[in-house]
Coordinates of C-alpha atoms and ligand atoms in Angstrom, one line a residue:
X1 CA -65.4 -113.6 110.6
X2 CA -68.7 -112.0 111.3
X3 CA -70.5 -112.2 114.6
X4 CA -71.8 -115.7 115.3
X5 CA -75.2 -116.1 117.0
X6 CA -73.3 -117.2 120.1
X7 CA -71.5 -113.9 120.2
X8 CA -74.9 -112.1 120.0
X9 CA -76.1 -113.8 123.1
X10 CA -72.8 -112.9 124.8
X11 CA -73.1 -109.3 123.8
X12 CA -76.7 -109.1 125.2
X13 CA -75.6 -110.8 128.4
X14 CA -72.8 -108.3 128.9
X15 CA -75.3 -105.5 128.1
X16 CA -77.5 -106.7 130.9
X17 CA -74.6 -106.6 133.4
X18 CA -73.5 -103.1 132.4
X19 CA -76.9 -101.7 131.8
X20 CA -76.2 -98.8 134.1
X21 CA -73.2 -97.5 132.1
X22 CA -74.7 -95.6 129.2
X23 CA -77.8 -93.5 129.2
X24 CA -81.2 -94.9 127.8
X25 CA -80.0 -98.4 128.4
X26 CA -83.4 -99.1 129.9
X27 CA -84.2 -101.4 127.0
X28 CA -82.1 -102.4 124.0
X29 CA -83.7 -101.5 120.7
X30 CA -85.5 -104.5 119.0
X31 CA -83.2 -104.1 115.9
X32 CA -81.0 -101.6 114.2
X33 CA -80.4 -102.2 110.5
X34 CA -78.1 -100.2 108.2
X35 CA -78.4 -100.2 104.5
X36 CA -75.6 -98.7 102.4
X37 CA -76.0 -98.0 98.7
X38 CA -74.0 -96.0 96.2
X39 CA -76.3 -95.6 93.1
X40 CA -74.3 -92.7 91.7
X41 CA -70.6 -93.2 92.4
X42 CA -69.4 -90.1 90.5
X43 CA -71.5 -87.9 92.9
X44 CA -69.2 -89.2 95.8
X45 CA -72.4 -89.6 97.9
X46 CA -72.9 -92.7 100.0
X47 CA -76.6 -93.3 100.7
X48 CA -77.2 -94.5 104.2
X49 CA -80.6 -95.8 105.5
X50 CA -81.1 -96.8 109.1
X51 CA -84.2 -98.7 110.3
X52 CA -84.7 -98.8 114.1
X53 CA -87.3 -101.1 115.6
X54 CA -88.4 -99.7 118.9
X55 CA -89.5 -101.7 122.0
X56 CA -92.9 -100.5 123.4
X57 CA -91.3 -98.6 126.2
X58 CA -89.4 -96.4 123.8
X59 CA -92.1 -95.8 121.2
X60 CA -93.1 -92.4 122.4
X61 CA -89.6 -91.1 123.0
X62 CA -87.6 -89.1 120.3
X63 CA -84.6 -91.1 119.0
X64 CA -81.3 -89.4 118.6
X65 CA -78.7 -90.2 115.9
X66 CA -75.2 -89.0 116.1
X67 CA -72.2 -88.7 113.8
X68 CA -68.9 -89.3 115.7
X69 CA -66.5 -86.4 115.9
X70 CA -63.5 -88.5 115.2
X71 CA -62.5 -92.1 114.5
X72 CA -60.4 -94.6 116.5
X73 CA -56.8 -94.7 115.5
X74 CA -56.7 -91.1 114.3
X75 CA -57.1 -88.7 117.2
X76 CA -57.7 -85.3 115.6
X77 CA -61.3 -84.1 115.6
X78 CA -62.6 -84.0 112.1
X79 CA -66.4 -83.7 112.7
X80 CA -67.7 -86.2 110.2
X81 CA -71.1 -84.5 110.4
X82 CA -69.7 -81.8 108.0
X83 CA -70.3 -84.2 105.1
X84 CA -73.8 -85.3 106.0
X85 CA -76.6 -84.0 103.9
X86 CA -80.3 -84.6 103.2
X87 CA -81.2 -86.1 106.6
X88 CA -84.8 -87.4 106.4
X89 CA -87.0 -89.5 108.6
X90 CA -90.5 -90.8 109.1
X91 CA -91.1 -88.3 111.8
X92 CA -90.3 -84.8 112.9
X93 CA -86.6 -84.1 112.6
X94 CA -84.8 -81.6 114.8
X95 CA -81.1 -80.9 114.6
X96 CA -79.9 -80.9 118.2
X97 CA -76.3 -79.8 117.7
X98 CA -73.4 -80.1 115.3
X99 CA -73.3 -83.9 115.4
X100 CA -76.8 -84.9 116.5
X101 CA -80.2 -85.3 114.9
X102 CA -83.4 -86.1 116.8
X103 CA -86.4 -87.9 115.3
X104 CA -89.8 -87.8 116.9
X105 CA -91.8 -90.5 115.1
X106 CA -94.9 -90.2 117.4
X107 CA -95.7 -93.7 118.4
X108 CA -94.6 -95.7 115.4
X109 CA -92.8 -99.1 115.8
X110 CA -90.0 -98.4 113.4
X111 CA -88.0 -95.2 112.9
X112 CA -86.7 -94.9 109.3
X113 CA -83.8 -92.5 108.7
X114 CA -81.9 -91.8 105.6
X115 CA -79.1 -89.4 104.8
X116 CA -76.2 -89.0 102.3
X117 CA -72.5 -88.6 103.1
X118 CA -70.1 -86.9 100.7
X119 CA -66.9 -88.9 100.6
X120 CA -63.9 -88.3 98.4
X121 CA -60.8 -89.0 100.5
X122 CA -58.9 -92.3 100.2
X123 CA -57.8 -92.7 103.7
X124 CA -57.9 -95.0 106.7
X125 CA -60.0 -92.3 108.5
X126 CA -62.2 -90.9 105.8
X127 CA -64.0 -92.6 102.9
X128 CA -64.1 -92.5 99.1
X129 CA -66.7 -93.2 96.5
X130 CA -66.0 -92.6 92.9
X131 CA -66.2 -94.3 89.5
X132 CA -63.4 -96.7 90.5
X133 CA -64.5 -97.9 93.9
X134 CA -66.1 -97.4 97.3
X135 CA -63.7 -97.6 100.2
X136 CA -65.0 -96.6 103.6
X137 CA -64.1 -96.2 107.3
X138 CA -67.4 -96.8 109.0
X139 CA -67.0 -94.0 111.6
X140 CA -67.0 -91.4 108.8
X141 CA -70.4 -92.6 107.3
X142 CA -72.5 -94.4 109.9
X143 CA -74.3 -92.6 112.7
X144 CA -75.0 -94.4 115.9
X145 CA -78.2 -94.3 117.9
X146 CA -77.5 -92.3 121.0
X147 CA -77.5 -94.5 124.1
X148 CA -77.6 -97.7 122.0
X149 CA -74.0 -98.0 120.7
X150 CA -73.8 -101.4 122.5
X151 CA -76.8 -102.8 120.7
X152 CA -76.3 -105.4 118.0
X153 CA -76.5 -104.0 114.4
X154 CA -77.1 -105.4 111.0
X155 CA -75.6 -104.1 107.8
X156 CA -76.7 -104.7 104.2
X157 CA -74.6 -103.3 101.3
X158 CA -75.9 -102.8 97.8
X159 CA -72.9 -102.5 95.5
X160 CA -73.1 -101.2 92.0
X161 CA -73.5 -104.0 89.4
X162 CA -70.2 -105.9 88.9
X163 CA -68.5 -104.5 92.0
X164 CA -67.4 -107.0 94.7
X165 CA -67.3 -106.3 98.5
X166 CA -64.4 -107.3 100.7
X167 CA -63.5 -106.6 104.4
X168 CA -61.9 -108.3 107.4
X169 CA -65.2 -110.2 108.3
X170 CA -66.1 -112.2 105.2
X171 CA -67.9 -115.5 105.8
X172 CA -68.1 -116.3 102.1
X173 CA -67.4 -114.7 98.8
X174 CA -70.2 -112.5 97.4
X175 CA -71.4 -111.6 101.0
X176 CA -73.6 -108.5 101.2
X177 CA -75.0 -108.7 104.7
X178 CA -73.4 -108.7 108.1
X179 CA -74.4 -109.0 111.8
X180 CA -72.2 -107.1 114.2
X181 CA -72.3 -107.4 118.0
X182 CA -72.4 -103.6 118.3
X183 CA -71.8 -100.4 116.3
X184 CA -68.2 -100.1 117.4
X185 CA -67.3 -103.4 115.7
X186 CA -69.2 -102.5 112.6
X187 CA -67.2 -99.3 112.1
X188 CA -64.0 -101.2 112.9
X189 CA -64.7 -103.2 109.7
X190 CA -63.3 -101.1 106.9
X191 CA -64.7 -102.2 103.6
X192 CA -63.6 -102.0 99.9
X193 CA -66.1 -102.4 97.0
X194 CA -64.8 -102.4 93.5
X195 CA -64.8 -104.5 90.3
X196 CA -61.1 -105.2 90.1
X197 CA -59.3 -105.7 93.4
X198 CA -57.1 -108.9 93.8
X199 CA -56.8 -111.3 96.6
X200 CA -54.1 -113.7 97.7
X201 CA -54.2 -115.9 100.7
X202 CA -51.6 -117.7 102.9
X203 CA -51.8 -119.6 106.1
X204 CA -49.8 -119.4 109.3
X205 CA -50.4 -121.8 112.1
X206 CA -53.9 -122.6 110.8
X207 CA -55.0 -119.0 110.5
X208 CA -55.8 -117.5 107.1
X209 CA -54.4 -114.2 105.9
X210 CA -55.8 -112.4 102.9
X211 CA -53.8 -109.8 101.0
X212 CA -56.3 -107.7 99.1
X213 CA -54.7 -105.2 96.7
X214 CA -56.4 -102.4 94.7
X215 CA -53.9 -100.8 92.4
X216 CA -54.5 -97.6 90.5
X217 CA -51.0 -97.9 88.9
X218 CA -48.6 -100.5 87.5
X219 CA -47.5 -103.2 89.9
X220 CA -44.3 -104.1 88.1
X221 CA -44.8 -107.8 88.8
X222 CA -44.0 -107.2 92.5
X223 CA -47.3 -108.5 94.1
X224 CA -46.2 -112.2 94.5
X225 CA -43.0 -111.2 96.4
X226 CA -44.9 -108.6 98.4
X227 CA -47.3 -111.3 99.7
X228 CA -44.3 -113.6 100.6
X229 CA -42.7 -110.8 102.6
X230 CA -46.0 -110.0 104.4
X231 CA -46.1 -113.6 105.4
X232 CA -42.6 -113.3 106.9
X233 CA -43.7 -110.4 108.9
X234 CA -46.8 -112.2 110.2
X235 CA -44.6 -115.2 111.2
X236 CA -42.1 -112.9 113.1
X237 CA -44.9 -111.1 115.0
X238 CA -46.8 -114.3 115.8
X239 CA -43.6 -115.8 117.1
X240 CA -43.4 -113.1 119.7
X241 CA -47.0 -112.8 120.7
X242 CA -48.4 -116.3 120.2
X243 CA -51.5 -117.1 118.3
X244 CA -53.7 -114.1 117.4
X245 CA -57.3 -114.2 118.4
X246 CA -58.9 -114.6 115.0
X247 CA -59.3 -117.2 112.3
X248 CA -58.9 -114.8 109.4
X249 CA -57.2 -111.5 108.9
X250 CA -57.2 -109.2 105.9
X251 CA -54.6 -106.7 104.7
X252 CA -56.5 -104.1 102.5
X253 CA -53.8 -102.4 100.5
X254 CA -54.3 -99.5 98.1
X255 CA -51.9 -98.1 95.6
X256 CA -53.5 -94.7 95.2
X257 CA -51.1 -93.4 92.5
X258 CA -52.1 -89.8 93.3
X259 CA -48.9 -88.7 95.1
X260 CA -50.7 -87.6 98.2
X261 CA -52.8 -90.3 99.8
X262 CA -50.9 -92.4 102.4
X263 CA -52.2 -94.0 105.6
X264 CA -52.2 -97.1 107.7
X265 CA -55.1 -97.9 110.0
X266 CA -55.5 -100.8 112.4
X267 CA -58.6 -102.8 113.0
X268 CA -59.5 -106.0 115.0
X269 CA -59.3 -108.4 112.0
X270 CA -57.9 -106.2 109.2
X271 CA -55.8 -103.2 108.3
X272 CA -56.3 -100.5 105.7
X273 CA -53.0 -99.5 104.1
X274 CA -52.8 -96.7 101.5
X275 CA -49.7 -95.8 99.6
X276 CA -49.4 -92.7 97.5
X277 CA -47.7 -94.3 94.5
X278 CA -47.9 -97.4 92.4
X279 CA -46.5 -100.7 93.6
X280 CA -44.1 -100.8 90.6
X281 CA -42.6 -97.4 91.6
X282 CA -39.4 -97.0 93.7
X283 CA -39.9 -96.9 97.5
X284 CA -43.5 -98.2 97.5
X285 CA -42.7 -101.8 98.2
X286 CA -40.5 -101.1 101.2
X287 CA -43.0 -98.5 102.5
X288 CA -45.8 -101.0 102.3
X289 CA -43.8 -103.5 104.3
X290 CA -43.0 -100.9 106.9
X291 CA -46.7 -100.1 107.3
X292 CA -47.6 -103.8 107.4
X293 CA -45.2 -104.5 110.2
X294 CA -46.5 -101.6 112.2
X295 CA -50.2 -102.2 111.6
X296 CA -50.1 -106.0 112.2
X297 CA -48.4 -105.4 115.5
X298 CA -51.5 -103.4 116.5
X299 CA -53.5 -106.7 116.3
X300 CA -52.2 -107.1 119.9
X301 CA -50.9 -103.7 121.0
X302 CA -53.8 -101.2 120.8
X303 CA -56.6 -103.2 119.3
X304 CA -56.8 -105.7 122.1
X305 CA -54.2 -104.7 124.7
X306 CA -55.3 -101.1 125.0
X307 CA -55.1 -98.0 127.2
X308 CA -58.3 -97.7 129.3
X309 CA -59.7 -94.9 127.1
X310 CA -59.3 -96.8 123.8
X311 CA -62.7 -98.5 123.5
X312 CA -65.5 -98.1 123.9
X313 CA -65.1 -94.5 123.0
X314 CA -66.9 -91.2 123.7
X315 CA -67.3 -89.6 120.3
X316 CA -68.7 -86.4 121.6
X317 CA -65.4 -85.1 122.8
X318 CA -61.7 -85.5 121.9
X319 CA -59.8 -88.5 123.2
X320 CA -57.8 -88.1 126.4
X321 CA -55.3 -90.9 127.2
X322 CA -51.8 -90.9 128.6
X323 CA -51.0 -94.1 126.8
X324 CA -50.3 -93.4 123.2
X325 CA -46.6 -93.5 123.6
X326 CA -47.1 -97.2 124.4
X327 CA -49.9 -97.8 121.9
X328 CA -48.3 -96.1 119.0
X329 CA -44.7 -95.6 120.2
X330 CA -44.0 -99.2 121.1
X331 CA -45.7 -100.3 117.9
X332 CA -43.3 -98.0 116.0
X333 CA -40.4 -99.6 117.8
X334 CA -41.5 -103.2 117.2
X335 CA -42.6 -102.3 113.6
X336 CA -39.0 -101.6 112.8
X337 CA -37.6 -104.4 114.9
X338 CA -39.9 -107.0 113.4
X339 CA -38.7 -106.2 109.9
X340 CA -35.3 -107.2 111.2
X341 CA -36.6 -110.3 112.8
X342 CA -38.5 -111.2 109.7
X343 CA -35.2 -111.0 107.7
X344 CA -36.4 -108.1 105.6
X345 CA -34.3 -105.5 107.2
X346 CA -30.7 -105.9 108.6
X347 CA -29.0 -105.2 111.9
X348 CA -27.3 -102.2 110.3
X349 CA -30.5 -100.8 108.8
X350 CA -32.4 -101.2 112.0
X351 CA -29.7 -99.5 114.1
X352 CA -29.5 -96.7 111.5
X353 CA -33.2 -96.2 111.7
X354 CA -33.1 -96.0 115.5
X355 CA -30.2 -93.5 115.4
X356 CA -32.2 -91.3 113.1
X357 CA -35.1 -91.4 115.5
X358 CA -32.7 -90.4 118.3
X359 CA -31.6 -87.4 116.2
X360 CA -35.2 -86.5 115.5
X361 CA -36.2 -86.4 119.1
X362 CA -33.0 -85.0 120.6
X363 CA -32.9 -82.1 118.1
X364 CA -36.5 -81.2 118.5
X365 CA -37.3 -78.1 120.6
X366 CA -40.4 -79.8 121.9
X367 CA -38.4 -82.5 123.6
X368 CA -37.3 -80.1 126.2
X369 CA -40.9 -79.0 126.9
X370 CA -43.3 -81.9 126.3
X371 CA -43.2 -85.3 128.0
X372 CA -44.3 -88.6 126.4
X373 CA -47.5 -88.6 128.5
X374 CA -48.3 -85.0 127.7
X375 CA -47.7 -85.7 124.0
X376 CA -50.3 -88.5 124.3
X377 CA -52.8 -86.1 125.9
X378 CA -52.1 -83.6 123.1
X379 CA -53.0 -86.2 120.4
X380 CA -56.1 -84.3 119.2
X381 CA -53.8 -81.4 118.3
X382 CA -51.0 -83.6 116.8
X383 CA -52.5 -86.5 114.9
X384 CA -53.1 -85.0 111.5
X385 CA -55.1 -82.2 113.0
X386 CA -56.0 -79.3 110.8
X387 CA -55.2 -75.9 112.3
X388 CA -57.2 -72.8 111.5
X389 CA -55.3 -70.9 114.1
X390 CA -51.6 -70.2 113.6
X391 CA -49.9 -72.5 116.2
X392 CA -46.4 -72.9 117.7
X393 CA -46.5 -76.7 118.0
X394 CA -43.4 -76.9 115.9
X395 CA -41.5 -75.5 118.9
X396 CA -43.5 -77.0 121.7
X397 CA -44.6 -80.4 120.8
X398 CA -43.1 -83.8 120.1
X399 CA -44.8 -86.8 118.6
X400 CA -45.6 -89.8 120.8
X401 CA -44.6 -92.1 117.9
X402 CA -40.8 -91.5 117.9
X403 CA -40.6 -90.6 121.6
X404 CA -42.5 -93.7 122.5
X405 CA -40.4 -95.7 120.1
X406 CA -37.2 -94.6 121.9
X407 CA -38.7 -95.2 125.4
X408 CA -39.7 -98.7 124.2
X409 CA -36.2 -99.5 122.9
X410 CA -34.4 -98.2 126.0
X411 CA -36.8 -100.0 128.3
X412 CA -36.3 -103.2 126.3
X413 CA -32.5 -103.0 126.6
X414 CA -32.7 -102.0 130.3
X415 CA -34.9 -105.0 131.1
X416 CA -32.6 -107.3 129.1
X417 CA -29.5 -105.9 130.7
X418 CA -30.8 -106.0 134.3
X419 CA -32.0 -109.6 133.9
X420 CA -28.8 -110.7 132.1
X421 CA -31.0 -111.4 129.0
X422 CA -33.5 -113.7 130.8
X423 CA -36.4 -111.3 130.1
X424 CA -37.2 -108.5 127.7
X425 CA -39.9 -106.1 126.7
X426 CA -41.4 -109.0 124.7
X427 CA -42.1 -110.6 128.0
X428 CA -43.5 -107.4 129.4
X429 CA -45.9 -107.0 126.4
X430 CA -47.0 -110.7 126.6
X431 CA -47.6 -110.4 130.4
X432 CA -49.7 -107.2 129.8
X433 CA -51.7 -109.0 127.0
X434 CA -52.4 -111.9 129.3
X435 CA -53.3 -109.8 132.3
X436 CA -55.4 -107.1 130.8
X437 CA -56.8 -108.6 127.6
X438 CA -57.1 -112.4 128.1
X439 CA -57.6 -112.7 131.9
X440 CA -59.4 -109.5 133.1
X441 CA -63.2 -109.5 133.4
X442 CA -64.8 -107.6 130.6
X443 CA -65.0 -103.9 131.7
X444 CA -67.5 -103.0 128.9
X445 CA -69.7 -104.3 126.2
X446 CA -67.1 -103.6 123.5
X447 CA -64.2 -106.0 124.0
X448 CA -62.6 -108.7 126.1
X449 CA -60.7 -107.7 129.2
X450 CA -60.1 -104.2 130.4
X451 CA -57.9 -101.3 129.4
X452 CA -54.6 -100.6 131.3
X453 CA -53.2 -97.4 132.8
X454 CA -49.6 -96.4 132.4
X455 CA -49.2 -97.2 136.1
X456 CA -50.1 -100.8 135.2
X457 CA -47.2 -101.0 132.7
X458 CA -44.9 -99.4 135.4
X459 CA -45.8 -102.3 137.7
X460 CA -45.5 -105.1 135.1
X461 CA -42.1 -103.9 133.8
X462 CA -40.9 -103.7 137.4
X463 CA -42.1 -107.2 138.1
X464 CA -40.7 -108.7 134.9
X465 CA -37.3 -107.1 135.3
X466 CA -37.1 -107.5 139.1
X467 CA -36.1 -103.8 139.3
X468 CA -38.0 -100.7 140.2
X469 CA -39.0 -98.6 137.2
X470 CA -40.7 -95.9 139.2
X471 CA -37.8 -93.5 138.7
X472 CA -37.7 -94.3 134.9
X473 CA -41.3 -93.4 134.5
X474 CA -40.9 -90.2 136.5
X475 CA -37.9 -89.0 134.6
X476 CA -38.4 -90.2 131.0
X477 CA -42.2 -90.7 130.6
X478 CA -43.8 -88.0 132.8
X479 CA -40.8 -85.6 132.5
X480 CA -38.5 -84.5 129.7
X481 CA -35.1 -85.9 130.7
X482 CA -32.9 -87.4 128.0
X483 CA -33.2 -91.2 128.0
X484 CA -30.3 -93.2 129.4
X485 CA -29.1 -94.4 126.0
X486 CA -25.6 -95.1 127.2
X487 CA -26.6 -97.6 129.8
X488 CA -29.2 -99.2 127.5
X489 CA -26.8 -99.8 124.6
X490 CA -23.9 -100.9 126.7
X491 CA -25.8 -104.1 127.8
X492 CA -25.7 -105.3 124.2
X493 CA -22.2 -104.1 123.4
X494 CA -23.2 -101.0 121.5
X495 CA -22.6 -97.3 122.1
X496 CA -24.2 -94.1 120.9
X497 CA -21.7 -91.8 119.2
X498 CA -22.7 -88.2 119.1
X499 CA -21.0 -85.8 116.6
X500 CA -21.9 -82.1 115.9
X501 CA -24.3 -81.8 113.0
X502 CA -22.5 -81.0 109.7
X503 CA -24.1 -77.6 109.3
X504 CA -21.9 -74.5 109.1
X505 CA -24.1 -72.3 111.4
X506 CA -27.5 -72.1 112.9
X507 CA -30.1 -69.6 111.7
X508 CA -33.2 -71.3 113.2
X509 CA -35.5 -71.0 110.2
X510 CA -37.0 -73.5 107.8
X511 CA -38.0 -72.4 104.3
X512 CA -40.7 -73.8 102.2
X513 CA -41.4 -73.0 98.5
X514 CA -44.9 -72.3 97.3
X515 CA -44.5 -72.5 93.5
X516 CA -41.2 -70.6 93.4
X517 CA -41.9 -68.2 96.2
X518 CA -39.7 -68.8 99.3
X519 CA -41.7 -68.6 102.5
X520 CA -40.6 -69.0 106.1
X521 CA -42.2 -72.3 107.2
X522 CA -41.2 -71.9 110.8
X523 CA -38.8 -70.1 113.2
X524 CA -37.3 -71.8 116.2
X525 CA -37.8 -70.1 119.5
X526 CA -34.7 -68.3 120.7
X527 CA -33.0 -68.6 117.3
X528 CA -31.2 -65.9 115.3
X529 CA -34.2 -65.7 112.9
X530 CA -36.5 -65.0 115.9
X531 CA -34.1 -62.4 117.3
X532 CA -34.1 -60.7 113.9
X533 CA -37.9 -60.4 114.0
X534 CA -38.6 -63.0 111.3
X535 CA -42.0 -64.9 111.6
X536 CA -43.4 -68.0 110.0
X537 CA -45.4 -67.0 107.0
X538 CA -43.0 -64.2 105.9
X539 CA -42.1 -64.2 102.2
X540 CA -38.4 -63.9 101.7
X541 CA -37.4 -61.2 99.2
X542 CA -33.7 -61.7 99.6
X543 CA -31.2 -63.4 101.9
X544 CA -27.6 -62.2 102.1
X545 CA -28.3 -60.0 99.1
X546 CA -29.6 -62.9 96.9
X547 CA -32.8 -64.3 95.8
X548 CA -33.5 -67.6 97.7
X549 CA -33.5 -70.8 95.6
X550 CA -34.0 -74.4 96.7
X551 CA -30.2 -74.9 97.3
X552 CA -30.1 -71.8 99.5
X553 CA -28.1 -73.7 102.3
X554 CA -25.3 -74.5 99.8
X555 CA -25.0 -70.9 98.7
X556 CA -24.8 -69.8 102.4
X557 CA -22.1 -72.3 103.3
X558 CA -19.4 -69.6 103.3
X559 CA -20.9 -67.9 106.4
X560 CA -20.0 -68.8 109.9
X561 CA -21.3 -68.3 113.5
X562 CA -21.1 -64.6 114.4
X563 CA -21.7 -63.3 110.9
X564 CA -24.5 -60.8 110.4
X565 CA -26.6 -61.6 107.4
X566 CA -29.1 -59.1 105.9
X567 CA -32.6 -60.5 105.2
X568 CA -35.5 -58.8 103.6
X569 CA -39.0 -60.2 104.0
X570 CA -42.5 -59.2 102.9
X571 CA -45.2 -59.5 105.6
X572 CA -48.7 -58.6 104.5
X573 CA -48.2 -55.2 102.8
X574 CA -45.0 -54.4 104.7
X575 CA -41.4 -54.9 103.6
X576 CA -39.1 -55.6 106.5
X577 CA -35.3 -55.4 106.3
X578 CA -33.3 -56.9 109.2
X579 CA -30.1 -58.7 110.1
X580 CA -29.6 -62.2 111.5
X581 CA -26.6 -62.9 113.6
X582 CA -25.7 -66.5 113.0
X583 CA -25.0 -68.9 116.0
X584 CA -23.1 -72.1 116.6
X585 CA -25.0 -75.2 115.7
X586 CA -26.3 -77.1 118.8
X587 CA -27.7 -80.1 117.0
X588 CA -26.0 -83.5 116.7
X589 CA -25.8 -86.5 114.5
X590 CA -26.0 -89.9 116.1
X591 CA -24.7 -93.3 115.3
X592 CA -25.1 -96.6 117.1
X593 CA -21.8 -98.4 116.9
X594 CA -20.2 -101.6 118.1
X595 CA -18.3 -101.0 121.4
X596 CA -14.6 -101.9 120.9
X597 CA -14.6 -103.9 124.2
X598 CA -18.0 -105.7 123.6
X599 CA -18.0 -109.0 125.4
X600 CA -19.2 -112.3 124.0
X601 CA -22.1 -112.2 126.5
X602 CA -23.1 -108.7 125.3
X603 CA -23.0 -109.9 121.7
X604 CA -25.1 -112.8 122.5
X605 CA -27.7 -110.5 124.2
X606 CA -27.6 -108.3 121.1
X607 CA -28.3 -111.3 118.9
X608 CA -31.2 -112.4 121.0
X609 CA -32.6 -108.8 120.9
X610 CA -32.4 -108.4 117.1
X611 CA -33.4 -112.0 116.3
X612 CA -36.1 -112.4 118.9
X613 CA -34.5 -115.5 120.4
X614 CA -33.7 -116.6 123.9
X615 CA -30.2 -116.7 125.2
Ligands
ZN1 ZN1 -60.4 -99.5 96.2
ZN2 ZN1 -50.1 -97.2 114.7

């Protein structure tokens, strides 16, 4: 659905109320119109034209246009201005800084700007134009007018002949023009333009869901069942949350068949999902459903119920929020759980998945150093960030996705246990959605309601469970203590079984192969490899007197803790010979198992948890 005229009036009214918020809100612009064309697809150059009609008061002021530094949903700073070229205007152009252009049009009524953007990445964050299609994430190609991000905008797209446009805000087939209440909503509307995408539609509770697929490889006849399984996921998630706040929603799915492009990106009325293979290939079907389950959960958690800093955004500096362990971590947890509730996964598979996440977090060095909140604040370094500097994040950081997933699961089970199954994290999330999204006054022009702080969740979970969660937040969210798995699982008649990892010894290094050359990928702090003076980036000449091949661990199986192993590496022009003294393994494998003395009551609570039913 695109913005109705009524929404326009609302947006303007909200603007008037919040006119003090952003600078140069003295008067909205008369109109901002974007024109997007792609006359030479093989050049990978999108052509953007922006026409800005100025009110009289602003006619003599220079107008600034700015490329965002990053895009919502992906929190590394990418500097989209890197790919802008040939910026022109009907006035004097001055480049102000890395992301900003200023146009002094000396008294004219309309400022006309044009530029090109190079785009050749198929991704939820970047954009691609080539001979097969145009697929864009708006934040990577559309500049905003500084101080006027809240103003309504129009968009007209001129596709190459024979190409059709589709996005999550279609009023009718063949549509080429849109009105958006503001720039933020325009760039939230990822768009696909190609001659040969397919579309299937189903309905759930009177809402329409479109599954748009663009395949660059064989589908193996799997598309019809994929659509049926997506419908099951939609039903499971709507059953938890209640009706979503839209009439239509679009899954934009790409099978890139390039063995590298993979992504999932949430939007208000759509999601962009990109798989690296073809639908007909092993693993792609399940991987798509996993991403669908996660991204559709974002319809509520993150796109509408959101941490305070997640919309509207300041694109001149990296994001800073403490809440991504809820926004992404809880979504990861429910993404897995909803596959079970939809009948696509099984109890066994779900519990195995969570046990693996426990292993991942509990064996990560960073778990001892970085809390869930700190991980969230580090998102600009962690979320697909490119690193020019050699960094030690492998040893110091954890991801808020798996850490938040485990906090979500444990919190869910504690709430269930402490209320004898009367309430759960499902109730907490619904209460949060009601309070902060549906029933709070709008805090900005961008969206309904207001964002929450992690303290708000602390209060709501304490209220819903009737127990005080202050200590939980202090120990497990803001600090690095190991989560109370035992208590959590015991409520549903399960236990966590911890066994030493089946590895003969610990060396503390990871090896990667570049072509056939063995390189040290990373070295764990305090490990035998570090004590032997080995560094990430070293090329291994020999290990234990042998050349290193891909099954190096197998050939090392005869060694045990205490053994001293010679290793020779090449670092720059130096050859370094040293010895590693192997240690005992301190990592563990985890399994979530049935407790032998599980009671009927506990089993009933487990059933309610996994199936999403009430006791
Ligand atoms: Zn496409
Ligand atoms: Zn996500």
